Amino acid sequence: HPDIRILSARQVGTSGRPQKSFDGFPTPWAAIPGVRALQRLFAPDRYPHPRREHDRLIEPDWVAGSLMLMSAADLRELDGWCEDFWMYSEDVDLCMRARKRGWRVALTPRATFVHRHGGTTRADPATESITRFESLVSRHVFISRHYRGRGAFVFHGVIAANKIVLQGVAGLVNLITFGTLRPLRVRGRVWLSLVGYYARRLGGGDWRSPRVMRRETTPSLSSHPGSSEV
């Protein structure tokens, strides 16, 4: 298949079970709980299930950045990775830009690689709460890059309402249980971070992560006297 521009392979965890390494592009409808499951049920060819075994080459909307095969020339033509993402969704964004150019994105089951999902991001509650929060922020960054007008407004609203309610319920239960359960403790922290994030956006702030904003204003190592580039 010489015309495939981005290719990934079958991704499994350390137990050998398939992991989610592809899916359909985010849409306002798919953000509603249960809609994506219905799409996979009634249109499996268009929306292949990301956690099932596949015995043939499939062409989902996007493949995960845990393994992407593409030429350096094609990556340069796409202007590389978008630095607006602090963590997560940058692979979805890259595939979206490729798809808009009419490029083929595919995944082959003929090769398998092991991905230790969460090996770093779930090291402790503080780290997990940061990465879960950033994964939600990245969804809003993706929307702001690829949606406009009423569609973007609805999409942002669906994501915000869904997460504020779900994370808020978890945060309330966390208070009742005095923070004894790690999953609830993590979600409570995520909820507090989201409240601050959305409040800043309502005040005219950027959809990007505060960490991205700080990175842009932090002088690089090479800018300090006496430093040297390697």
Short mmCIF file of C-alpha atoms in Angstrom, two decimals, residues 114-199:
data_model
loop_
_atom_site.label_atom_id
_atom_site.label_comp_id
_atom_site.label_asym_id
_atom_site.label_seq_id
_atom_site.Cartn_x
_atom_site.Cartn_y
_atom_site.Cartn_z
CA VAL A 114 3.62 -3.62 23.47
CA HIS A 115 2.69 -0.30 25.05
CA ARG A 116 2.89 0.12 28.82
CA HIS A 117 -0.08 2.44 29.06
CA GLY A 118 -0.01 4.70 32.12
CA GLY A 119 3.50 3.67 33.12
CA THR A 120 4.43 7.31 33.67
CA THR A 121 1.13 9.21 33.75
CA ARG A 122 -0.31 7.15 36.62
CA ALA A 123 2.81 7.01 38.77
CA ASP A 124 1.08 8.80 41.69
CA PRO A 125 -2.20 10.68 42.36
CA ALA A 126 -0.69 14.11 41.70
CA THR A 127 0.73 13.09 38.33
CA GLU A 128 -2.43 11.24 37.33
CA SER A 129 -4.64 14.23 38.17
CA ILE A 130 -2.44 16.50 36.02
CA THR A 131 -2.48 14.19 33.01
CA ARG A 132 -6.22 13.54 33.25
CA PHE A 133 -6.85 17.27 33.41
CA GLU A 134 -4.54 17.89 30.45
CA SER A 135 -6.28 15.23 28.37
CA LEU A 136 -9.54 17.19 28.78
CA VAL A 137 -7.84 20.50 27.99
CA SER A 138 -6.40 18.99 24.81
CA ARG A 139 -9.90 18.16 23.60
CA HIS A 140 -10.79 21.83 23.80
CA VAL A 141 -7.57 22.76 21.99
CA PHE A 142 -8.47 20.31 19.22
CA ILE A 143 -11.96 21.80 18.93
CA SER A 144 -10.59 25.35 18.78
CA ARG A 145 -8.26 24.33 15.93
CA HIS A 146 -10.75 22.43 13.76
CA TYR A 147 -14.23 23.79 14.53
CA ARG A 148 -15.71 27.24 14.07
CA GLY A 149 -18.90 29.13 14.90
CA ARG A 150 -21.93 27.41 16.37
CA GLY A 151 -20.43 23.94 15.96
CA ALA A 152 -17.44 24.87 18.09
CA PHE A 153 -19.66 26.53 20.72
CA VAL A 154 -21.86 23.43 21.04
CA PHE A 155 -18.89 21.07 21.08
CA HIS A 156 -17.08 23.02 23.82
CA GLY A 157 -20.32 23.16 25.81
CA VAL A 158 -21.01 19.43 25.60
CA ILE A 159 -17.49 18.56 26.77
CA ALA A 160 -17.53 21.12 29.59
CA ALA A 161 -20.98 20.20 30.91
CA ASN A 162 -20.27 16.48 30.78
CA LYS A 163 -16.93 16.67 32.58
CA ILE A 164 -17.91 19.27 35.17
CA VAL A 165 -20.89 17.16 36.24
CA LEU A 166 -19.10 13.79 36.25
CA GLN A 167 -15.92 15.02 37.89
CA GLY A 168 -17.97 17.13 40.31
CA VAL A 169 -19.96 14.12 41.51
CA ALA A 170 -16.71 12.21 42.02
CA GLY A 171 -15.25 15.17 43.91
CA LEU A 172 -18.28 15.32 46.21
CA VAL A 173 -18.04 11.61 46.97
CA ASN A 174 -14.33 12.11 47.60
CA LEU A 175 -15.16 14.65 50.33
CA ILE A 176 -17.69 12.29 51.89
CA THR A 177 -15.14 9.46 51.96
CA PHE A 178 -12.44 11.82 53.32
CA GLY A 179 -10.17 11.25 50.32
CA THR A 180 -9.49 7.61 51.15
CA LEU A 181 -10.06 6.30 47.60
CA ARG A 182 -7.39 7.23 45.06
CA PRO A 183 -9.66 7.32 41.94
CA LEU A 184 -12.03 9.73 43.66
CA ARG A 185 -9.16 11.81 45.04
CA VAL A 186 -7.74 12.16 41.52
CA ARG A 187 -11.08 13.16 40.04
CA GLY A 188 -11.63 15.68 42.80
CA ARG A 189 -8.36 17.38 41.87
CA VAL A 190 -9.29 17.28 38.19
CA TRP A 191 -12.63 18.95 38.95
CA LEU A 192 -10.93 21.82 40.82
CA SER A 193 -8.49 22.30 37.92
CA LEU A 194 -11.35 22.30 35.40
CA VAL A 195 -13.30 24.92 37.35
CA GLY A 196 -10.30 27.22 37.26
CA TYR A 197 -9.66 26.49 33.59
CA TYR A 198 -13.23 27.24 32.50
CA ALA A 199 -13.40 30.34 34.69
#
